[in-house]
Structures are given as structure tokens and as C-alpha cells.
């Protein structure tokens, strides 16, 4: 039985993350997790001619690093699952053009990191692929242009705003045993509690994270205490307390084990408003810091719930509210590795 | 279903979780920075009038041009957006804010070429200012004309 409960998948075969790759921009490299990334670029342009190329370079670097660390060749990868935040997913599509690995493009806004990991693991579990690379990227400047204003525009942002993480993360998934096992996943429903403010995505996404965490615990018959960490993707300083209080109303207290990747990635004195966001936020924190903490034995089992605001500037201007989604993946430490 | 958090009440319930904007502080900052920009403009006008022998009207045009140049340069150097985050309307309302909106859009779309990138997108943000500026001037002009006819 791979399907468990309403929305959860438990992989029948042991599925592992053999290697991860991360690349970040200059601001992330000044944060508290600086030492956990494979590569950090000193300038936001990543030595490229424009922002879109910079983002592509980030994803390319992360994927390369992941494949190298996984000790396999590009030709051995059966499937590349990737997504980003830009229109037509240009970063992923254009990188896939040069990789020439069979490719499925995915979009779940900032939840794409766990979406690709969950689906990639399912495909390996089902025997449709032996090696899958799951990758995502986001870039502060491309996201500003896509969703907000030109990067140098002097508009004032409220404190509830988040700051898109510049970076990319990739994971190599296979059945080959390693120290990190992908145990289960919970696929989220699109939730919309009527929040309309694109400068407060933490509030908009909290119900999606709440629903996925709650459903996950019910489906798996588990309690929050079964996890050493429940990490949400990018709820920031605004959404994190909301999701904790929402879960409390259902009798789940996650105060002890909850943290948010958007709060982990930057120091409190970095000017990032309410915290970090973007596909890369959950990806670089999970594929860097969290995986390393699992390897070291600091954690035994964690739940990463990547949250995505499925926002479009056109829809926001047409006064529509912001639909959101969250996908959860359970990672656990495999002993004896 | 939970009581405090439900779909209908959500936007009200979460208000207590959202940090309040520092209204008074923001107003003060906007007043100070906006005032400083205007004072600087006045200094420029006086300089043009006294040292370059210009009439007040001529000096006004040169002042606006100088402010636009400075604001565009600051935008290019990546400083104006930081001033904007600090000052809010204080740096958005004066002509420097207008210059910033045009320069930032032009810079942003440079990678798409001169014609379809820079030229097409330059007025993406400033376009609405021009439209409403022209419409308002037209309406005020008509009112003035009508009053003049009556008197």
C-alpha cells in the first residue's frame, strides 16, 4: 500500500537521497548557514550578463555539484524534475536543454522543491526511473521583476514582505542506499483563505501549511513529537506563528519542533523584512543544512513542508485572492551508513 | 472545524500577527527626506539664478533637470531604492521619484534590447503618472476657463 490515508504516500522501497547540490547568492552566503552550501557567488549577477542567466547559472551549478557528489554521470540520470518561479519556467527549461536528460517541468511556486522530491521519489519507487535529479531555483532580482517592481525601484515595502532567496538546490534520488532516506510524502490541496496582499505571503500560505501538516499527521497516524523538526518552507516571521496557532486549535502543538527555512537562512540583522522566500529557500536549507544535520545524527526524522503562493500579478490586480499550496516530505537518517 | 481560524474570519484573525506599520515614524521620515529634496532643489534654483544669471523660470527648468540626473544616477548606483525604503512617499513624490521609476524600469529591461526592452518598458510605472497628470491638467484647465468666462 503506497497510498496512506487521504493524501499521503509511503514509499514501498527504501528511497534515498544519494547527494545534494546547492548554490546561493551573496546575501545567503552572509547568513548563518553560509558554511552549508556547496557554492556561493560573490555577486548577484553570478558573473553573468543578466538576471535570468544568473539564475540559470545557479541551477546549473547546483545540478552539476549534485551529480558530481553522487558519483554518477549525467547519462545515468533517467529523469530531471525541475521548476522555478519565472514565466514558462525558463530557468528549468533552458537548463534542461543543455543537460539532455529526459525532463518533466513542474510548477508549485515555492513548494516546487518538495513537489519535485516527492514525485521523483515516487517515480523511483515505482520503477519508472533509477536515478532522478530534482532541482529548483529562485533569484531575488528575477522574482522582483516577475512579481513586483524593477529591482532598483524605490517603492517602500511593508514589514510583512519577504525577500526572495537567490539560490538553487538539487537532489539525486535513487534506491542506492545512503544515509538519507525519503520515507513518505504528503501532497497538499490548494488552499485559499481569502488573503489578497502580495506583500504578505506568509499569512496567505499559513492555511496551506496547516492543512498539509494536519493531514500528514492524520494520514500517518503520527504526532508532532514523532519528528525532530517540522520545517516549513517560507512562512516567515508572520506566517510561522499563525500556522502554529492553527495547529494548536486541532490539538497539535509544534512549538518545540517547528522552524521555518525562511527564518533560518538569514541573520536577524540582515534587511530581509519578515524572512526569506522562494523555491530556493526551502531547497538550499533542506539540501544543505537539514541533510547535513540528519547525517550528523542531530535529527533522526524530519518533515519538510514547502509552502507555495500560487500568485500571479495579473490575478492580484484583478482583485483575486492568492491560492496557496504546501507539500510535505519525510526525511530520515538511515543508520549504519 | 477550528473556531479562531476559519476561512470567513481569517483576514481579521491574522491582523494580530501582522506587524503594524510605523505610521508616525514613516510620516516623519517622509516629511524629512521629502523636505530635504525640495530644499536642495531650492538651493539649486538660487544658485542658477545668482551665479548663472537666469530668470526664476529658467532656473526652475535647470533645477528639475539636475534633480532628475542625480536621481537617475543614484538609481543606477543602486542607492535610490534604499532611500525609497527609508523615506517612502518622501522620495517617491518629488520629481526624483518619477525619475527613479523611469530609470529603474529602463535598467530592468535593458537585457531585452533598446527598442522592445528599454523604450517600451521605460514608462511602465511612470505611465500612469503621465496619464493622470495630463487628465488632471486638462480638467483644471477647463474649470479655470469656465470660471474666467463667468467672471
Short mmCIF file of C-alpha atoms in Angstrom, two decimals:
data_model
loop_
_atom_site.label_atom_id
_atom_site.label_comp_id
_atom_site.label_asym_id
_atom_site.label_seq_id
_atom_site.Cartn_x
_atom_site.Cartn_y
_atom_site.Cartn_z
CA UNK A 1 0.00 0.00 0.00
CA UNK A 2 1.76 3.10 -1.17
CA UNK A 3 -1.18 5.41 -0.62
CA UNK A 4 -1.83 6.06 3.02
CA UNK A 5 -4.81 7.95 4.33
CA UNK A 6 -6.19 10.75 2.20
CA UNK A 7 -3.20 12.46 0.70
CA UNK A 8 -0.03 10.69 1.76
CA UNK A 9 2.38 8.39 0.02
CA UNK A 10 4.60 5.92 1.84
CA UNK A 11 7.34 4.64 -0.45
CA UNK A 12 7.37 0.86 -0.50
CA UNK A 13 11.01 0.51 -1.47
CA UNK A 14 13.57 2.37 0.57
CA UNK A 15 14.29 5.52 -1.43
CA UNK A 16 17.42 7.53 -0.76
CA UNK A 17 18.92 10.90 -1.45
CA UNK A 18 22.40 9.99 -2.64
CA UNK A 19 23.68 13.50 -3.00
CA UNK A 20 22.58 17.11 -2.95
CA UNK A 21 23.89 20.26 -4.58
CA UNK A 22 23.35 23.84 -3.52
CA UNK A 23 24.38 27.21 -4.91
CA UNK A 24 23.50 30.58 -3.43
CA UNK A 25 23.94 34.31 -3.94
CA UNK A 26 25.95 36.78 -1.88
CA UNK A 27 23.33 37.60 0.74
CA UNK A 28 22.65 33.95 1.60
CA UNK A 29 26.41 33.47 1.94
CA UNK A 30 26.41 36.10 4.69
CA UNK A 31 23.68 34.26 6.60
CA UNK A 32 24.08 31.76 9.44
CA UNK A 33 24.00 28.75 7.08
CA UNK A 34 26.88 30.04 4.92
CA UNK A 35 29.08 27.01 5.59
CA UNK A 36 26.44 24.51 4.46
CA UNK A 37 26.26 25.50 0.78
CA UNK A 38 28.37 23.92 -1.97
CA UNK A 39 28.94 27.13 -3.85
CA UNK A 40 28.23 30.77 -3.19
CA UNK A 41 28.54 33.55 -5.73
CA UNK A 42 30.04 36.84 -4.69
CA UNK A 43 27.78 38.96 -6.85
CA UNK A 44 24.07 38.83 -7.55
CA UNK A 45 24.78 38.57 -11.28
CA UNK A 46 26.76 35.34 -10.68
CA UNK A 47 29.23 36.66 -13.30
CA UNK A 48 26.52 36.55 -15.98
CA UNK A 49 25.13 39.24 -18.28
CA UNK A 50 21.59 39.39 -16.90
CA UNK A 51 19.46 38.17 -14.01
CA UNK A 52 17.84 35.29 -15.90
CA UNK A 53 21.24 33.92 -16.90
CA UNK A 54 22.36 34.35 -13.30
CA UNK A 55 19.50 32.17 -12.08
CA UNK A 56 20.27 29.57 -14.72
CA UNK A 57 23.90 29.54 -13.61
CA UNK A 58 22.76 28.88 -10.04
CA UNK A 59 20.63 25.91 -11.05
CA UNK A 60 23.31 24.58 -13.35
CA UNK A 61 25.91 24.80 -10.58
CA UNK A 62 23.62 23.05 -8.09
CA UNK A 63 22.78 20.24 -10.52
CA UNK A 64 26.43 19.77 -11.52
CA UNK A 65 27.55 19.68 -7.92
CA UNK A 66 24.80 17.17 -7.10
CA UNK A 67 25.71 14.82 -9.96
CA UNK A 68 29.43 15.03 -9.13
CA UNK A 69 28.86 14.31 -5.45
CA UNK A 70 26.53 11.45 -6.38
CA UNK A 71 29.45 9.89 -8.24
CA UNK A 72 27.49 9.16 -11.40
CA UNK A 73 27.48 10.61 -14.89
CA UNK A 74 24.82 12.78 -16.45
CA UNK A 75 23.96 9.94 -18.83
CA UNK A 76 22.99 7.71 -15.92
CA UNK A 77 20.28 10.11 -14.78
CA UNK A 78 16.95 8.88 -16.14
CA UNK A 79 14.85 11.88 -15.31
CA UNK A 80 15.27 15.53 -14.45
CA UNK A 81 12.41 17.13 -12.50
CA UNK A 82 12.75 20.86 -12.06
CA UNK A 83 10.88 24.08 -11.58
CA UNK A 84 11.36 27.74 -10.79
CA UNK A 85 9.28 30.89 -10.39
CA UNK A 86 9.66 32.51 -13.79
CA UNK A 87 7.07 32.56 -16.55
CA UNK A 88 7.21 29.36 -18.62
CA UNK A 89 9.72 28.03 -16.07
CA UNK A 90 12.52 29.35 -18.25
CA UNK A 91 15.35 28.54 -15.87
CA UNK A 92 14.47 24.85 -15.74
CA UNK A 93 13.56 24.54 -19.42
CA UNK A 94 16.71 26.22 -20.64
CA UNK A 95 18.92 24.25 -18.32
CA UNK A 96 17.20 21.03 -19.41
CA UNK A 97 18.04 22.00 -22.99
CA UNK A 98 21.75 21.74 -22.24
CA UNK A 99 21.52 18.75 -19.91
CA UNK A 100 19.76 16.48 -22.40
CA UNK A 101 18.25 14.33 -19.68
CA UNK A 102 14.55 13.35 -20.07
CA UNK A 103 12.74 16.17 -18.37
CA UNK A 104 9.47 16.90 -16.60
CA UNK A 105 8.93 20.52 -15.70
CA UNK A 106 6.99 21.25 -12.53
CA UNK A 107 5.46 24.33 -11.00
CA UNK A 108 4.17 24.70 -7.48
CA UNK A 109 5.61 28.16 -6.78
CA UNK A 110 7.85 27.89 -3.73
CA UNK A 111 6.52 24.41 -2.93
CA UNK A 112 8.24 23.04 -6.05
CA UNK A 113 11.25 21.88 -4.02
CA UNK A 114 9.27 19.23 -2.16
CA UNK A 115 6.95 18.63 -5.13
CA UNK A 116 9.89 17.53 -7.29
CA UNK A 117 11.40 15.50 -4.44
CA UNK A 118 8.11 13.72 -3.66
CA UNK A 119 7.29 12.95 -7.30
CA UNK A 120 10.90 11.98 -8.09
CA UNK A 121 10.92 9.55 -5.17
CA UNK A 122 7.57 8.09 -6.31
CA UNK A 123 8.90 7.52 -9.81
CA UNK A 124 11.99 5.77 -8.46
CA UNK A 125 9.80 3.74 -6.11
CA UNK A 126 7.52 2.72 -8.97
CA UNK A 127 10.47 1.67 -11.10
CA UNK A 128 9.96 4.34 -13.74
CA UNK A 129 13.45 5.67 -13.18
CA UNK A 130 16.60 4.53 -11.42
CA UNK A 131 18.18 7.91 -10.90
CA UNK A 132 16.20 11.12 -10.69
CA UNK A 133 17.56 14.61 -10.19
CA UNK A 134 15.08 17.04 -8.60
CA UNK A 135 16.03 20.71 -8.72
CA UNK A 136 14.60 24.16 -8.15
CA UNK A 137 15.88 27.71 -8.26
CA UNK A 138 14.86 31.27 -7.49
CA UNK A 139 16.64 34.59 -7.80
CA UNK A 140 15.86 37.76 -5.91
CA UNK A 141 16.10 40.04 -8.95
CA UNK A 142 14.21 37.83 -11.42
CA UNK A 143 11.44 37.36 -8.86
CA UNK A 144 11.24 41.09 -8.17
CA UNK A 145 10.83 41.76 -11.87
CA UNK A 146 8.33 38.95 -12.37
CA UNK A 147 6.11 39.57 -9.38
CA UNK A 148 6.81 43.07 -8.10
CA UNK A 149 8.70 46.13 -9.38
CA UNK A 150 12.02 46.74 -11.14
CA UNK A 151 14.87 45.89 -8.74
CA UNK A 152 16.06 49.49 -8.42
CA UNK A 153 12.58 50.98 -7.99
CA UNK A 154 12.33 52.93 -4.74
CA UNK A 155 8.92 51.78 -3.55
CA UNK A 156 8.53 51.17 0.17
CA UNK A 157 7.74 47.59 1.21
CA UNK A 158 5.84 46.70 4.38
CA UNK A 159 7.36 44.63 7.19
CA UNK A 160 5.23 41.63 6.21
CA UNK A 161 7.02 41.33 2.86
CA UNK A 162 9.53 38.54 2.29
CA UNK A 163 12.80 38.54 0.44
CA UNK A 164 13.27 36.03 -2.37
CA UNK A 165 16.28 33.78 -1.77
CA UNK A 166 18.86 33.74 -4.54
CA UNK A 167 19.93 30.16 -4.97
CA UNK A 168 19.28 26.69 -6.31
CA UNK A 169 19.14 23.24 -4.80
CA UNK A 170 19.25 19.79 -6.36
CA UNK A 171 18.92 16.26 -5.03
CA UNK A 172 19.83 12.92 -6.58
CA UNK A 173 17.23 10.26 -5.76
CA UNK A 174 17.70 6.52 -6.22
CA UNK A 175 17.30 3.16 -4.47
CA UNK A 176 21.03 3.02 -3.77
CA UNK A 177 21.50 3.05 -0.02
CA UNK A 178 22.76 6.20 1.60
CA UNK A 179 22.42 7.91 4.94
CA UNK A 180 19.31 9.93 4.00
CA UNK A 181 16.10 8.10 3.30
CA UNK A 182 12.95 9.59 1.82
CA UNK A 183 10.23 7.84 3.78
CA UNK A 184 6.94 9.43 2.86
CA UNK A 185 5.27 12.45 1.33
CA UNK A 186 2.01 14.31 1.69
CA UNK A 187 0.61 16.12 -1.34
CA UNK A 188 -1.23 19.30 -0.43
CA UNK A 189 -4.53 20.72 -1.60
CA UNK A 190 -4.78 24.27 -2.91
CA UNK A 191 -5.99 26.42 -0.04
CA UNK A 192 -7.33 29.93 -0.17
CA UNK A 193 -8.49 31.74 2.95
CA UNK A 194 -9.01 34.97 1.04
CA UNK A 195 -5.69 36.73 1.67
CA UNK A 196 -5.00 39.21 -1.11
CA UNK A 197 -1.85 41.03 -0.13
CA UNK A 198 1.12 40.02 -2.31
CA UNK A 199 3.38 41.68 0.27
CA UNK A 200 2.21 39.27 2.95
CA UNK A 201 2.57 35.77 1.56
CA UNK A 202 3.27 34.27 4.97
CA UNK A 203 -0.32 34.95 6.03
CA UNK A 204 -1.65 33.65 2.71
CA UNK A 205 0.34 30.40 2.87
CA UNK A 206 -0.18 29.52 6.55
CA UNK A 207 -3.52 27.71 5.91
CA UNK A 208 -1.88 25.54 3.24
CA UNK A 209 0.94 24.55 5.60
CA UNK A 210 -1.58 23.92 8.37
CA UNK A 211 -3.72 21.70 6.18
CA UNK A 212 -0.79 19.66 4.87
CA UNK A 213 0.80 19.16 8.31
CA UNK A 214 -2.51 18.22 9.89
CA UNK A 215 -3.44 15.84 7.07
CA UNK A 216 0.03 14.34 7.16
CA UNK A 217 -0.17 13.58 10.88
CA UNK A 218 -3.67 12.11 10.49
CA UNK A 219 -2.75 10.03 7.43
CA UNK A 220 0.39 8.67 9.05
CA UNK A 221 -1.15 8.25 12.48
CA UNK A 222 1.68 10.26 13.95
CA UNK A 223 2.17 13.07 16.43
CA UNK A 224 4.37 16.13 16.03
CA UNK A 225 6.70 14.55 18.60
CA UNK A 226 7.48 11.78 16.10
CA UNK A 227 9.57 14.39 14.31
CA UNK A 228 12.71 16.13 15.49
CA UNK A 229 11.92 19.00 13.21
CA UNK A 230 8.90 20.17 11.25
CA UNK A 231 10.29 22.75 8.84
CA UNK A 232 8.01 24.96 6.79
CA UNK A 233 9.36 26.49 3.59
CA UNK A 234 8.90 30.23 3.65
CA UNK A 235 6.13 31.26 6.03
CA UNK A 236 8.45 33.89 7.51
CA UNK A 237 8.02 35.71 10.80
CA UNK A 238 4.36 36.41 10.05
CA UNK A 239 3.10 33.03 8.84
CA UNK A 240 5.04 30.85 11.30
CA UNK A 241 3.14 31.88 14.46
CA UNK A 242 -0.14 31.64 12.52
CA UNK A 243 0.44 28.03 11.45
CA UNK A 244 1.49 27.08 14.99
CA UNK A 245 -1.70 28.56 16.46
CA UNK A 246 -3.84 26.97 13.75
CA UNK A 247 -2.40 23.55 14.55
CA UNK A 248 -2.91 24.15 18.28
CA UNK A 249 -6.63 24.53 17.69
CA UNK A 250 -6.62 20.95 16.43
CA UNK A 251 -4.61 19.77 19.39
CA UNK A 252 -1.21 19.61 17.69
CA UNK A 253 1.49 21.54 19.47
CA UNK A 254 4.51 22.03 17.21
CA UNK A 255 6.17 24.81 19.21
CA UNK A 256 9.10 22.58 20.17
CA UNK A 257 9.95 21.24 16.75
CA UNK A 258 8.78 23.86 14.27
CA UNK A 259 11.12 26.11 12.37
CA UNK A 260 10.85 27.96 9.10
CA UNK A 261 13.52 27.82 6.38
CA UNK A 262 12.83 31.49 5.64
CA UNK A 263 13.84 32.33 9.20
CA UNK A 264 16.86 30.01 9.30
CA UNK A 265 18.60 31.28 6.20
CA UNK A 266 19.25 34.90 7.21
CA UNK A 267 20.58 36.60 10.31
CA UNK A 268 18.14 38.84 12.13
CA UNK A 269 20.25 41.91 11.29
CA UNK A 270 20.05 41.27 7.54
CA UNK A 271 17.46 43.50 5.90
CA UNK A 272 15.09 40.88 4.60
CA UNK A 273 11.78 42.10 6.07
CA UNK A 274 9.85 39.12 7.52
CA UNK A 275 12.29 36.50 6.19
CA UNK A 276 13.33 34.58 3.09
CA UNK A 277 11.05 33.09 0.46
CA UNK A 278 11.24 31.48 -2.97
CA UNK A 279 11.74 27.94 -4.28
CA UNK A 280 15.39 28.08 -3.30
CA UNK A 281 14.59 28.99 0.30
CA UNK A 282 13.35 25.55 1.33
CA UNK A 283 15.65 23.84 -1.19
CA UNK A 284 19.01 25.24 -0.10
CA UNK A 285 18.14 24.94 3.60
CA UNK A 286 16.91 21.33 3.21
CA UNK A 287 19.59 20.15 0.80
CA UNK A 288 22.30 21.91 2.79
CA UNK A 289 21.79 22.41 6.50
CA UNK A 290 18.98 19.89 7.20
CA UNK A 291 20.51 16.99 5.27
CA UNK A 292 23.84 17.62 7.00
CA UNK A 293 22.13 17.71 10.39
CA UNK A 294 20.49 14.35 9.60
CA UNK A 295 23.83 12.90 8.51
CA UNK A 296 25.45 14.06 11.73
CA UNK A 297 22.66 12.50 13.75
CA UNK A 298 21.35 15.76 15.15
CA UNK A 299 17.97 14.75 13.74
CA UNK A 300 16.57 11.27 13.19
CA UNK A 301 13.41 12.11 11.30
CA UNK A 302 12.17 15.42 9.94
CA UNK A 303 9.19 16.69 7.98
CA UNK A 304 9.85 19.43 5.44
CA UNK A 305 6.72 21.25 4.30
CA UNK A 306 7.48 23.55 1.38
CA UNK A 307 4.87 26.25 1.01
CA UNK A 308 3.94 27.97 -2.24
CA UNK A 309 1.88 31.04 -3.04
CA UNK A 310 0.40 30.36 -6.47
CA UNK A 311 0.34 34.05 -7.15
CA UNK A 312 0.07 35.88 -10.43
CA UNK A 313 0.38 39.68 -10.59
CA UNK A 314 -2.45 39.77 -13.16
CA UNK A 315 -4.81 37.89 -10.86
CA UNK A 316 -3.83 40.11 -7.92
CA UNK A 317 -4.64 43.21 -9.98
CA UNK A 318 -7.99 41.66 -10.88
CA UNK A 319 -8.66 41.59 -7.11
CA UNK A 320 -8.47 37.81 -6.84
CA UNK A 321 -7.16 36.29 -3.63
CA UNK A 322 -3.96 34.24 -3.56
CA UNK A 323 -4.28 30.43 -3.76
CA UNK A 324 -1.57 28.58 -1.87
CA UNK A 325 -0.27 25.03 -1.57
CA UNK A 326 2.13 23.04 0.60
CA UNK A 327 3.77 19.65 0.08
CA UNK A 328 5.47 17.70 2.84
CA UNK A 329 8.28 15.16 2.60
CA UNK A 330 9.61 13.00 5.45
CA UNK A 331 13.38 12.58 5.52
CA UNK A 332 15.04 10.20 7.93
CA UNK A 333 18.52 9.21 8.93
CA UNK A 334 19.48 5.71 7.87
CA UNK A 335 21.67 4.09 10.48
CA UNK A 336 24.83 2.21 9.69
CA UNK A 337 25.92 4.40 6.83
CA UNK B 1 -13.60 22.97 12.34
CA UNK B 2 -11.46 25.37 14.29
CA UNK B 3 -13.00 28.41 15.90
CA UNK B 4 -10.49 31.20 15.86
CA UNK B 5 -9.18 30.40 12.40
CA UNK B 6 -11.86 29.86 9.84
CA UNK B 7 -11.98 30.82 6.22
CA UNK B 8 -14.54 33.61 6.64
CA UNK B 9 -12.82 35.29 9.57
CA UNK B 10 -9.25 34.65 8.50
CA UNK B 11 -8.29 38.11 7.27
CA UNK B 12 -9.49 39.62 10.56
CA UNK B 13 -7.98 36.93 12.77
CA UNK B 14 -4.49 37.31 11.34
CA UNK B 15 -4.35 41.05 11.90
CA UNK B 16 -2.83 40.50 15.35
CA UNK B 17 0.01 38.51 13.76
CA UNK B 18 0.95 41.15 11.21
CA UNK B 19 3.50 43.74 12.33
CA UNK B 20 1.94 47.19 12.36
CA UNK B 21 3.40 49.76 10.01
CA UNK B 22 5.13 52.55 11.95
CA UNK B 23 2.76 55.24 10.66
CA UNK B 24 4.08 58.20 12.65
CA UNK B 25 7.72 57.28 12.08
CA UNK B 26 7.10 56.74 8.38
CA UNK B 27 5.33 60.11 8.09
CA UNK B 28 8.22 61.86 9.84
CA UNK B 29 10.82 60.19 7.65
CA UNK B 30 8.84 61.03 4.52
CA UNK B 31 8.46 64.64 5.68
CA UNK B 32 12.17 65.00 6.42
CA UNK B 33 13.53 63.35 3.28
CA UNK B 34 10.90 64.94 1.03
CA UNK B 35 11.64 68.31 2.62
CA UNK B 36 15.38 67.82 2.20
CA UNK B 37 14.99 67.02 -1.50
CA UNK B 38 12.84 70.13 -2.01
CA UNK B 39 15.26 72.31 -0.01
CA UNK B 40 18.12 71.00 -2.12
CA UNK B 41 16.07 71.91 -5.21
CA UNK B 42 15.57 75.41 -3.87
CA UNK B 43 19.31 75.76 -3.25
CA UNK B 44 19.94 74.72 -6.86
CA UNK B 45 17.42 77.29 -8.14
CA UNK B 46 19.07 80.06 -6.11
CA UNK B 47 22.50 79.04 -7.39
CA UNK B 48 21.34 79.05 -11.01
CA UNK B 49 19.68 82.45 -10.53
CA UNK B 50 22.55 84.13 -8.72
CA UNK B 51 25.58 82.61 -10.38
CA UNK B 52 24.35 81.90 -13.89
CA UNK B 53 22.17 84.91 -14.30
CA UNK B 54 18.97 83.04 -15.02
CA UNK B 55 15.38 84.09 -14.55
CA UNK B 56 13.39 82.14 -11.94
CA UNK B 57 11.55 80.23 -14.67
CA UNK B 58 14.75 79.24 -16.48
CA UNK B 59 16.42 78.25 -13.23
CA UNK B 60 13.38 76.08 -12.40
CA UNK B 61 13.84 74.02 -15.56
CA UNK B 62 17.54 73.55 -14.87
CA UNK B 63 16.77 72.56 -11.28
CA UNK B 64 14.32 69.85 -12.35
CA UNK B 65 16.81 68.54 -14.91
CA UNK B 66 19.60 68.44 -12.33
CA UNK B 67 17.41 66.60 -9.80
CA UNK B 68 16.38 64.07 -12.45
CA UNK B 69 20.03 63.50 -13.38
CA UNK B 70 21.05 62.96 -9.76
CA UNK B 71 18.10 60.63 -9.07
CA UNK B 72 18.82 58.59 -12.20
CA UNK B 73 22.47 58.25 -11.26
CA UNK B 74 21.56 57.20 -7.72
CA UNK B 75 19.16 54.63 -9.20
CA UNK B 76 21.91 53.25 -11.42
CA UNK B 77 24.31 53.04 -8.49
CA UNK B 78 21.70 51.10 -6.53
CA UNK B 79 21.15 53.73 -3.85
CA UNK B 80 17.74 55.19 -4.64
CA UNK B 81 15.78 52.05 -3.77
CA UNK B 82 17.38 52.13 -0.31
CA UNK B 83 16.41 55.78 0.12
CA UNK B 84 12.92 54.80 -1.04
CA UNK B 85 12.61 52.03 1.54
CA UNK B 86 13.58 54.52 4.25
CA UNK B 87 11.64 57.56 3.08
CA UNK B 88 8.54 56.10 1.37
CA UNK B 89 6.48 58.91 -0.13
CA UNK B 90 9.24 61.37 0.79
CA UNK B 91 11.36 60.16 -2.08
CA UNK B 92 8.51 58.91 -4.30
CA UNK B 93 6.50 62.13 -4.62
CA UNK B 94 9.20 64.63 -5.73
CA UNK B 95 10.38 64.59 -9.35
CA UNK B 96 13.28 62.37 -8.22
CA UNK B 97 10.81 59.55 -7.57
CA UNK B 98 9.44 59.96 -11.09
CA UNK B 99 12.98 59.78 -12.47
CA UNK B 100 13.66 56.67 -10.38
CA UNK B 101 10.56 54.90 -11.71
CA UNK B 102 11.66 55.52 -15.30
CA UNK B 103 15.35 54.73 -14.83
CA UNK B 104 14.70 51.58 -12.81
CA UNK B 105 12.29 50.24 -15.45
CA UNK B 106 14.76 51.10 -18.24
CA UNK B 107 17.59 49.33 -16.41
CA UNK B 108 15.43 46.32 -15.66
CA UNK B 109 14.53 45.76 -19.29
CA UNK B 110 17.94 46.53 -20.79
CA UNK B 111 18.51 42.83 -21.43
CA UNK B 112 15.55 42.75 -23.84
CA UNK B 113 17.09 45.33 -26.19
CA UNK B 114 16.90 49.08 -26.74
CA UNK B 115 13.57 49.24 -28.59
CA UNK B 116 11.37 46.47 -27.16
CA UNK B 117 13.14 46.41 -23.82
CA UNK B 118 14.20 49.85 -22.67
CA UNK B 119 11.95 52.10 -24.78
CA UNK B 120 8.80 50.00 -24.46
CA UNK B 121 9.07 49.45 -20.73
CA UNK B 122 10.53 52.77 -19.57
CA UNK B 123 7.14 54.25 -18.75
CA UNK B 124 5.70 51.06 -17.27
CA UNK B 125 5.46 52.68 -13.83
CA UNK B 126 5.59 56.34 -14.82
CA UNK B 127 2.91 55.97 -17.49
CA UNK B 128 0.06 56.26 -15.01
CA UNK B 129 1.62 59.45 -13.57
CA UNK B 130 1.71 60.99 -17.04
CA UNK B 131 -1.85 59.90 -17.90
CA UNK B 132 -3.32 61.28 -14.70
CA UNK B 133 -1.11 64.37 -14.87
CA UNK B 134 -2.37 65.22 -18.34
CA UNK B 135 -6.01 64.42 -17.49
CA UNK B 136 -5.87 66.48 -14.28
CA UNK B 137 -4.26 69.42 -16.09
CA UNK B 138 -6.98 69.24 -18.74
CA UNK B 139 -9.80 69.17 -16.17
CA UNK B 140 -8.31 72.01 -14.11
CA UNK B 141 -7.75 73.99 -17.33
CA UNK B 142 -11.42 73.65 -18.30
CA UNK B 143 -12.57 74.70 -14.80
CA UNK B 144 -10.32 77.72 -14.94
CA UNK B 145 -11.61 78.63 -18.39
CA UNK B 146 -15.24 78.32 -17.29
CA UNK B 147 -14.66 80.47 -14.19
CA UNK B 148 -12.95 83.07 -16.35
CA UNK B 149 -15.97 83.15 -18.71
CA UNK B 150 -18.37 83.61 -15.80
CA UNK B 151 -16.39 86.40 -14.17
#
